[in-house]
CSV table of C-alpha atoms in Angstrom, one decimal:
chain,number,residue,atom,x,y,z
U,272,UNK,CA,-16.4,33.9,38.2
U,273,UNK,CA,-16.6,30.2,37.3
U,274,UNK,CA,-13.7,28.0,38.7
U,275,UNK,CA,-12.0,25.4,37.1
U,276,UNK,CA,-9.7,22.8,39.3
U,277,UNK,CA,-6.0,22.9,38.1
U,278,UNK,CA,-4.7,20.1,36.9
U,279,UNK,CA,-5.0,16.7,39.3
U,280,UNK,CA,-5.2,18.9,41.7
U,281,UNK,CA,-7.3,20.5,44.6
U,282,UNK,CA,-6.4,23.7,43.5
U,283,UNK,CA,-9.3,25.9,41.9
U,284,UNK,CA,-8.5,28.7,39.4
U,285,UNK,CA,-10.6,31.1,37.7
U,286,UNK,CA,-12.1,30.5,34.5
U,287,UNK,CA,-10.2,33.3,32.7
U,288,UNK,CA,-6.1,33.9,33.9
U,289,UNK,CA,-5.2,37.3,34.0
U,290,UNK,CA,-2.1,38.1,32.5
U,291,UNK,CA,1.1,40.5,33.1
U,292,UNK,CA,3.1,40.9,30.5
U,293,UNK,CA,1.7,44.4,29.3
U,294,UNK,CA,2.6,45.2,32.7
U,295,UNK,CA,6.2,47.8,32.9
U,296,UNK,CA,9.2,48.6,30.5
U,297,UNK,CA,8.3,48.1,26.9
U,298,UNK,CA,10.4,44.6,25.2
U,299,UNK,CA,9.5,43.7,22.0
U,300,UNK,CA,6.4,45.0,21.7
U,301,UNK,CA,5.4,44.0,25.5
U,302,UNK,CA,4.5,45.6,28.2
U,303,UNK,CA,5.0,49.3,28.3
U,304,UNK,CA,2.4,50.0,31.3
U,305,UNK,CA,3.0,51.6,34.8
U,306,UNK,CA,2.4,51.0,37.9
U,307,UNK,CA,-1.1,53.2,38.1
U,308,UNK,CA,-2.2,51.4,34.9
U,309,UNK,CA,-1.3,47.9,35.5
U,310,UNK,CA,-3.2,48.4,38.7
U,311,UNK,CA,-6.0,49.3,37.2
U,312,UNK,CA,-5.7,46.4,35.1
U,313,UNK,CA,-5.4,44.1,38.5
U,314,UNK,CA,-8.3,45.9,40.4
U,315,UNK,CA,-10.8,45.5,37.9
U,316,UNK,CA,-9.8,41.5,37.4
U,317,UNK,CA,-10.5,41.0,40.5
U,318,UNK,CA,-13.9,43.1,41.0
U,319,UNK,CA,-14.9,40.3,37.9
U,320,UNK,CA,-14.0,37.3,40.5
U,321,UNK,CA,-10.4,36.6,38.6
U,322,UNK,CA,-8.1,34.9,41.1
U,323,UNK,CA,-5.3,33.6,38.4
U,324,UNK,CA,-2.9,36.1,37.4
U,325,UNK,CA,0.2,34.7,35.4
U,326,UNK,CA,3.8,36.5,34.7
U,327,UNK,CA,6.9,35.6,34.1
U,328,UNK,CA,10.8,36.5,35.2
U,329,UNK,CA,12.2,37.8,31.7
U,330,UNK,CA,8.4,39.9,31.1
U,331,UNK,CA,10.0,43.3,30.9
U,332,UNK,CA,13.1,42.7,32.5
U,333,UNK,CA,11.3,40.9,35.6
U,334,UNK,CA,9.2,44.7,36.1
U,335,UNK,CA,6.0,42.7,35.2
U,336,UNK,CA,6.7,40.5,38.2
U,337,UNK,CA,7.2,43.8,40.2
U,338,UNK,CA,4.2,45.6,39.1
U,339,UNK,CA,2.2,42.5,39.7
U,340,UNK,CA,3.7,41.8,43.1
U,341,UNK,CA,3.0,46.0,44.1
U,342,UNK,CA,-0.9,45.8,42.6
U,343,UNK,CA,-1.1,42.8,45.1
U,344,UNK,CA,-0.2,43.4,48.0
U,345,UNK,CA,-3.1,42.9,50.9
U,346,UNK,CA,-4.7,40.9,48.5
U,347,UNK,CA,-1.9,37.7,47.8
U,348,UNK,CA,-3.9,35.4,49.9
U,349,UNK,CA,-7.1,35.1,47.9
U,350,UNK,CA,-5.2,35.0,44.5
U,351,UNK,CA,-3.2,32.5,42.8
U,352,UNK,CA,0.2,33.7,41.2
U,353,UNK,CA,2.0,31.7,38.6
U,354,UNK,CA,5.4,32.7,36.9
U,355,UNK,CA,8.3,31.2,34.5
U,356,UNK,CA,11.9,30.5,34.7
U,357,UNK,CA,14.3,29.4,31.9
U,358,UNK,CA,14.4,32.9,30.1
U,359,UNK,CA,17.5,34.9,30.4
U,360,UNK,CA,17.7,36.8,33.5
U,361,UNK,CA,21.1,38.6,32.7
U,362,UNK,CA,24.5,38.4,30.3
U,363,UNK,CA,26.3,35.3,32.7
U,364,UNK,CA,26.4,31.4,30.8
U,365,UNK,CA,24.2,30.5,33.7
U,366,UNK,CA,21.8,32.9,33.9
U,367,UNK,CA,19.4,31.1,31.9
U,368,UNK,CA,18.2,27.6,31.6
U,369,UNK,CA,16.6,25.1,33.8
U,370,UNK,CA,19.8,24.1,36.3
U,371,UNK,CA,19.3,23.8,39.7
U,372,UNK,CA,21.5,27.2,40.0
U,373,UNK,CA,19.1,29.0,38.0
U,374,UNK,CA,16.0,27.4,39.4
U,375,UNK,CA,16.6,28.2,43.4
U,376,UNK,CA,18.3,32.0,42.3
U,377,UNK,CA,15.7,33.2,39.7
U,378,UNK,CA,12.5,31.8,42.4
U,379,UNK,CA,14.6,33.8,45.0
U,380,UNK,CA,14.5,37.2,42.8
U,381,UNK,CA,10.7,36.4,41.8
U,382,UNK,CA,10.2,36.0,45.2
U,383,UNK,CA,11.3,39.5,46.2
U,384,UNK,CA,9.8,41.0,43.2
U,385,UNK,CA,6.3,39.9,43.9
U,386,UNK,CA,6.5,40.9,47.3
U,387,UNK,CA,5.5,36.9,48.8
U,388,UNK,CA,6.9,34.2,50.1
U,389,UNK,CA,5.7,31.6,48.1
U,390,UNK,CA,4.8,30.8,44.4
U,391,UNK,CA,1.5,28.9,43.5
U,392,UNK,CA,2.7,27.8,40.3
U,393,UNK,CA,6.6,27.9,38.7
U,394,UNK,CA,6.4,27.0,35.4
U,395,UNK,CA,9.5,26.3,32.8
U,396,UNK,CA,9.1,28.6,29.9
U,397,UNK,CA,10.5,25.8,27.6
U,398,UNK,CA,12.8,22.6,27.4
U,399,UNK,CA,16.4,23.1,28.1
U,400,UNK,CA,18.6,21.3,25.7
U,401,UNK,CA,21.3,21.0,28.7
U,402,UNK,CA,19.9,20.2,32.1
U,403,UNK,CA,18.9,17.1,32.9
U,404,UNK,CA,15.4,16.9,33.6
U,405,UNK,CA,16.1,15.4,36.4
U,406,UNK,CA,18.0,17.9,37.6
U,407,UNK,CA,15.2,20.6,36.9
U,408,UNK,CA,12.3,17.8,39.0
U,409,UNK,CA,14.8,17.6,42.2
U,410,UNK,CA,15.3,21.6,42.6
U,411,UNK,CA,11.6,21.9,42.0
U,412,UNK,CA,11.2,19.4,44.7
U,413,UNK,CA,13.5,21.1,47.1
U,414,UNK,CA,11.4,24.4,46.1
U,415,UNK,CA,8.3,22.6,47.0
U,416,UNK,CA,9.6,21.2,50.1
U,417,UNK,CA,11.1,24.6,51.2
U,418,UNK,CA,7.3,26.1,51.0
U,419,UNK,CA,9.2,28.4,48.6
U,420,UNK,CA,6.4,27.1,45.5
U,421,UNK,CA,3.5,24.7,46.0
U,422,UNK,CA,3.0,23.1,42.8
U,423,UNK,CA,4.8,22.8,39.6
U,424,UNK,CA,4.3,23.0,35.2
U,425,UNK,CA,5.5,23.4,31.9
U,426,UNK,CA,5.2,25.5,28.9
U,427,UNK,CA,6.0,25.5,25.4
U,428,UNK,CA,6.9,22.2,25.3
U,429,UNK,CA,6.6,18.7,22.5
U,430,UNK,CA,4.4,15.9,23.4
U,431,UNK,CA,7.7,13.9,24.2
U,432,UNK,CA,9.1,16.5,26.7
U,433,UNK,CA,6.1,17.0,28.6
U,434,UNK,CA,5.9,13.0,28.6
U,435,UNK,CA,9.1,12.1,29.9
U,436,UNK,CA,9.2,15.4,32.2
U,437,UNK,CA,5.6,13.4,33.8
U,438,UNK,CA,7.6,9.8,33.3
U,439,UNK,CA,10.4,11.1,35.7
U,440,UNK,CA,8.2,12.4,38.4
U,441,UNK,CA,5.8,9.8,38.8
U,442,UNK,CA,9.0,7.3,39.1
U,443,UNK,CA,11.5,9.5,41.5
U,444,UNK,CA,8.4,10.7,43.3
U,445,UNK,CA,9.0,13.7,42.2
U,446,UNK,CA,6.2,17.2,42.0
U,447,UNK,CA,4.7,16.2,38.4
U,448,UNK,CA,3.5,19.3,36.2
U,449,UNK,CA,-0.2,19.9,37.0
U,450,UNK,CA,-0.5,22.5,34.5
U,451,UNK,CA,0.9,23.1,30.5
U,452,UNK,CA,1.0,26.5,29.6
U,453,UNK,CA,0.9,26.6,25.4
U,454,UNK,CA,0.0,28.6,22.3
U,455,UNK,CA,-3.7,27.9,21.2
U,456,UNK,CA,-6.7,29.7,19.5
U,457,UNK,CA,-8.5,29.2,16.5
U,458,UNK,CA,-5.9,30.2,13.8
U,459,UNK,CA,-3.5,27.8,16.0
U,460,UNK,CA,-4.8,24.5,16.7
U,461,UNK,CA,-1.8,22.3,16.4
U,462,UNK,CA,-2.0,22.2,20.4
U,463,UNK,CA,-4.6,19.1,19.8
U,464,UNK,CA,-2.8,17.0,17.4
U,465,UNK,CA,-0.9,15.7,20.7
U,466,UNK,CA,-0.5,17.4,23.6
U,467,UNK,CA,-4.4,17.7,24.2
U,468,UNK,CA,-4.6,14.4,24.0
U,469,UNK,CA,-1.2,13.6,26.3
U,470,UNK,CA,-2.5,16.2,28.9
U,471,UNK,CA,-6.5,14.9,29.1
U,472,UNK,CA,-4.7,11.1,29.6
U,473,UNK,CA,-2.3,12.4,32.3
U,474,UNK,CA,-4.8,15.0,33.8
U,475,UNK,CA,-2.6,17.7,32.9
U,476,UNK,CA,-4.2,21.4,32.9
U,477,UNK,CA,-4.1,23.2,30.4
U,478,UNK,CA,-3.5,27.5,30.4
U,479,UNK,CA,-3.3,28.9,26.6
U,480,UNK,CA,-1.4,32.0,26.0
U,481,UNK,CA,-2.2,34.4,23.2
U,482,UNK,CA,-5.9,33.1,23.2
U,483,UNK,CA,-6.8,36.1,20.2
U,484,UNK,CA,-3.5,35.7,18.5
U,485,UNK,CA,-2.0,38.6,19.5
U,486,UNK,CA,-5.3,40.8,19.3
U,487,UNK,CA,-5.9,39.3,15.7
U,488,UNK,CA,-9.1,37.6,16.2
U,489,UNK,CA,-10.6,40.7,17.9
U,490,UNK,CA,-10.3,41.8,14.2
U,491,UNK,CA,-9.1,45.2,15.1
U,492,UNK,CA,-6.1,44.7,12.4
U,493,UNK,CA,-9.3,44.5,9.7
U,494,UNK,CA,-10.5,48.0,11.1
U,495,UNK,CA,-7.6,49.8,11.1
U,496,UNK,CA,-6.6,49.1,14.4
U,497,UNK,CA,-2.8,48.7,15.6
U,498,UNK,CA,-1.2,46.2,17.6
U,499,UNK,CA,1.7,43.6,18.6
U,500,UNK,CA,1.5,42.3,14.9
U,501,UNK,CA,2.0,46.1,13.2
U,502,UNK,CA,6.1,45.2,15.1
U,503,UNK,CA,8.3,44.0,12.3
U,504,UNK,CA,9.5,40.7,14.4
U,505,UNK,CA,5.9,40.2,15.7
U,506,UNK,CA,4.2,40.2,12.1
U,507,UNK,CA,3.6,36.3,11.6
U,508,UNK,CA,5.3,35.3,15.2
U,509,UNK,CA,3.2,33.3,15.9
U,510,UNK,CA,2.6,31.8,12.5
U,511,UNK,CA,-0.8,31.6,10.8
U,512,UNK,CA,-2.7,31.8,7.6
U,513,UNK,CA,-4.4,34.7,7.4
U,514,UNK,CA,-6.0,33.3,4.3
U,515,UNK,CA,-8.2,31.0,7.0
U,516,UNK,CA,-7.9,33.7,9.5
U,517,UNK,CA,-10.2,36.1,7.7
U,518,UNK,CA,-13.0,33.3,7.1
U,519,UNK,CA,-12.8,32.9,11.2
U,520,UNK,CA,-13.0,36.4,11.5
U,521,UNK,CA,-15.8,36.6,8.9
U,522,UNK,CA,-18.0,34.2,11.3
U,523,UNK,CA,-17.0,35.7,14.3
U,524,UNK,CA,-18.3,38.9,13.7
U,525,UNK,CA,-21.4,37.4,13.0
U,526,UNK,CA,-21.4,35.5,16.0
U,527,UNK,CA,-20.7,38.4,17.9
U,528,UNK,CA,-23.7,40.5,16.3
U,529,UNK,CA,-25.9,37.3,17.3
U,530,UNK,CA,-24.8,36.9,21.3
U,531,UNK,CA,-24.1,41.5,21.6
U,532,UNK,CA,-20.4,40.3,22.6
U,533,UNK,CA,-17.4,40.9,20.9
U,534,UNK,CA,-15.2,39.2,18.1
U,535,UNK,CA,-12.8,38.5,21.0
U,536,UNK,CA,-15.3,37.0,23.8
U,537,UNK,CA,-16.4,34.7,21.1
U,538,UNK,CA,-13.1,33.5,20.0
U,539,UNK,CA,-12.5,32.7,23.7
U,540,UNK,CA,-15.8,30.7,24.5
U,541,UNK,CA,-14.6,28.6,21.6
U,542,UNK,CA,-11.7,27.2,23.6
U,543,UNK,CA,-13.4,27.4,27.0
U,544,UNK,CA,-16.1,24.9,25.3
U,545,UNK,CA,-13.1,22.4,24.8
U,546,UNK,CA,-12.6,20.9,28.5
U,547,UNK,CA,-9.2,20.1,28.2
U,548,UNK,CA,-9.0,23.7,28.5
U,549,UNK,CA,-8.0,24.9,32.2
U,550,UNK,CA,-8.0,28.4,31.3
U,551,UNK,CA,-7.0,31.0,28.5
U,552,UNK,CA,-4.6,33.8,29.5
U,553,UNK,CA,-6.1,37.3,29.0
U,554,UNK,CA,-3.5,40.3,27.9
U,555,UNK,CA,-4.7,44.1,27.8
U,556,UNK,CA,-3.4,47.3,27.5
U,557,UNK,CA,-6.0,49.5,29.4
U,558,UNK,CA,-8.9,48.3,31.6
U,559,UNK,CA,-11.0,48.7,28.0
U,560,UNK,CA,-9.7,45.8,26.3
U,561,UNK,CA,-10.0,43.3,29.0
U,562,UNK,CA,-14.1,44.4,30.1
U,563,UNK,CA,-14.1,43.4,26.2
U,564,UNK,CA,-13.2,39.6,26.8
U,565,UNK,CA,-15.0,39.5,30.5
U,566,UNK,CA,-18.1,38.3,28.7
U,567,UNK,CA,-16.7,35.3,27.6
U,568,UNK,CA,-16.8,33.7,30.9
U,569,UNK,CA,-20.6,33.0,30.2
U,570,UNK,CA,-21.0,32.9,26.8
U,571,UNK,CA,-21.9,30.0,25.7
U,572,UNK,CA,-22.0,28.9,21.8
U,573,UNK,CA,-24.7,26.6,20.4
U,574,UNK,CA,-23.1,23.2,19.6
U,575,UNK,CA,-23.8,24.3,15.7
U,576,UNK,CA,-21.8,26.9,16.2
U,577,UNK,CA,-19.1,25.9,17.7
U,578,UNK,CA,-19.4,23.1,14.9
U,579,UNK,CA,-18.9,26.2,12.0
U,580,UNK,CA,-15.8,27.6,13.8
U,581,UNK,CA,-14.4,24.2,13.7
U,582,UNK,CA,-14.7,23.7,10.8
U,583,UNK,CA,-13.6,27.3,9.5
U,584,UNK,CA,-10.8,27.0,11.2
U,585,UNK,CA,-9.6,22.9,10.4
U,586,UNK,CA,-6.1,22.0,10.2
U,587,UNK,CA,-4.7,19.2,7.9
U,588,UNK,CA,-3.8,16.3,10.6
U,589,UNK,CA,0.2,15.4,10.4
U,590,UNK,CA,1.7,11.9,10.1
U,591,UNK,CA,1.1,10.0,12.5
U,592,UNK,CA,-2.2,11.1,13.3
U,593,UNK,CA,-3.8,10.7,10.2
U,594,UNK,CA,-2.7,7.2,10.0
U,595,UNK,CA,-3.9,6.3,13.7
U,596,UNK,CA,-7.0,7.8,12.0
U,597,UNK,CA,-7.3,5.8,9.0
U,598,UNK,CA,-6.0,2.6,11.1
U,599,UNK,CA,-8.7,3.2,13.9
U,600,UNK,CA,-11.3,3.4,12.0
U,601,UNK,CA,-12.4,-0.1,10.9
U,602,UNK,CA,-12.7,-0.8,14.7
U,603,UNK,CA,-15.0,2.3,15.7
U,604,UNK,CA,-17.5,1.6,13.2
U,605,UNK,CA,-17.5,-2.2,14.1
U,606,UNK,CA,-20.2,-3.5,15.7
C-alpha cells in the first residue's frame, strides 16, 4: 500500500483509511457488526497494507472504538489509530463539547476502549459554540505532553474555524491540526471552494469521510440495491442533486467497464488524483464491499478523464469566489 505523509508531518499513513463505524450496535443506520465480522473487516485491511483505521467515541455508543481496539490487539504498533471527541458521550450538560473536562475524560474512556495507551490522532468532531478554543488547544497540549495522544486535527469545520483554531496554535505554541477530516466526493465538492485551498496553504492533511456518498456512487441504489440512504433521516443527509448524481454515475460505470474496476474504485481514484487529498475513509459492511474499493489504490485515471468527471460533476462557485475569479483574472492572462 502506497503512503501518504500526514499533514506537516513525519507521520506516514496509508493511502486508503479504514474506517469503523459499521463496527458494533446499530445507531442510525451505522454500524450493526460484531466482533467476528468487524475483525474480518480489520484482518483483511491489513493483509492489503492499510495501516490507518479511524473511529470515533459516540460510533455506536463508543462499541466501534471497542471492537476496533479488540481486532487490534498485537498488532497497535504497526497501525495508526485516530478517533473524535465533541459527540455526546452520555445524558450530563458536560458530557459533550470540546472543554478541557470532556477532552482529558472522553481520551481516558477511548483509551480503555481501544485497549492502548496512546492515540495517534484525536480529532474534534466539530466546532463547539462554547469552549474557547483555547481551551480545547491547552488540554490537547497537556494530552500530547502526557504521551496520552501524539498529534492533533479537526473535522467538520468552516474555513474560519479551522483558521483561527491554526492562528492560536502557531501563536501559544500550541499542537496545530495536521489533519482535517471533512465530507467530500464527487456529488459534494464544496470542500474546495475554501478549505482545500486553506489546508494546501497551511499544509493541513486532508481525510474525507463518506468518499461514495454513503454507497451512492457505487450505484447500487440504481440496481436495486439497499443502503444507509433507504433510512428515512439518511435519505438526502448528506445533501445532493441526484439530478447531477446520475450523470456521474452514468460515466462512472463506463469508466469502470474501461479500467475492470468498480463504480466505487473509480469514484475514489478521482479524489486520490487531487493531492490535497491525505486520504479517503473506506466504510463496509462485510469484507465484500471493501475488496470492491481496494483497487482504487492503483488506479489511475487518464488526465481526460478525470477532466469529464470534473466537469460532470461542477458546482456553481459562491460569492466570494467567483469574484476573486473574475478579479484575478486580468492579472493571470497578463503578460
Amino acid at each position: 500500500m502506497q503512503m501518504r505523509v500526514l499533514g506537516s508531518t513525519g507521520l506516514l499513513v496509508s493511502k486508503l483509511c479504514m474506517g469503523a463505524w459499521t463496527f458494533g450496535k446499530d445507531k442510525f443506520g451505522l454500524g450493526g457488526l460484531d466482533a467476528g465480522q468487524s475483525k474480518a473487516i480489520v484482518d483483511r485491511a491489513l493483509d492489503a497494507g492499510i495501516n490507518f483505521f479511524d473511529t470515533s467515541n459516540n460510533y455506536s455508543f463508543g462499541q466501534s472504538e471497542e471492537l476496533l481496539g479488540a481486532a487490534l490487539v498485537g498488532k497497535r504498533e504497526q497501525v495508526v489509530v485516530s478517533t473524535k471527541v465533541r459527540s455526546p458521550t452520555g445524558e450530563g450538560p458536560n458530557d459533550q463539547g470540546l472543554s478541557r473536562h470532556q477532552l482529558i475524560r472522553s481520551v481516558e474512556q477511548s483509551l480503555k476502549r481501544l485497549q492502548t495507551d496512546y492515540i495517534d490522532v484525536l480529532i474534534i468532531h466539530g466546532w463547539d459554540e462554547l469552549t474557547p478554543p483555547l481551551e480545547t488547544l491547552r488540554a490537547m497540549d497537556d494530552l500530547v505532553r502526557s504521551g496520552k495522544v501524539r498529534y492533533v486535527g479537526g473535522s467538520n469545520l468552516c474555513a474560519w474555524q479551522l483558521a483561527e483554531f491554526l492562528a492560536i496554535s502557531e501563536r501559544e505554541g500550541l499542537p496545530r491540526f495536521e489533519i482535517l477530516q471533512a465530507y467530500y466526493n464527487l456529488v459534494g465538492r464544496e470542500l474546495e471552494h475554501e478549505l482545500i485551498p486553506l489546508c494546501e496553504y497551511k499544509k493541513v492533511g486532508i481525510m474525507t469521510w463518506s468518499p461514495l456518498g454513503n454507497g451512492y456512487l457505487t450505484g447500487k441504489y440504481r440496481h436495486g440495491g439497499k443502503g444507509r440512504r433507504d433510512i428515512p433521516m439518511f435519505s438526502n443527509f448528506p445533501p445532493m442533486n441526484l439530478e447531477t448524481g446520475e450523470k456521474v454515475i452514468d460515466l462512472l460505470e463506463v469508466f469502470a467497464a474501461e479500467h475492470q474496476a468498480s463504480c466505487g474504485a473509480v469514484a475514489l481514484a478521482w479524489q486520490m488524483a487531487n493531492p490535497a487529498i491525505t486520504c479517503p475513509i473506506l466504510g463496509a459492511k462485510n469484507v465484500e464491499q471493501l475488496e470492491q474499493n481496494l483497487p482504487a489504490e492503483n488506479l489511475e485515471l487518464s488526465a481526460e478523464e478525470l477532466q469529464q468527471l470534473n466537469e460532470v460533476s461542477a458546482i456553481p462557485l459562491p460569492y466570494p469566489n467567483w469574484m476573486v475569479g473574475f478579479q484575478n483574472q486580468p492579472r493571470l492572462d497578463a503578460d
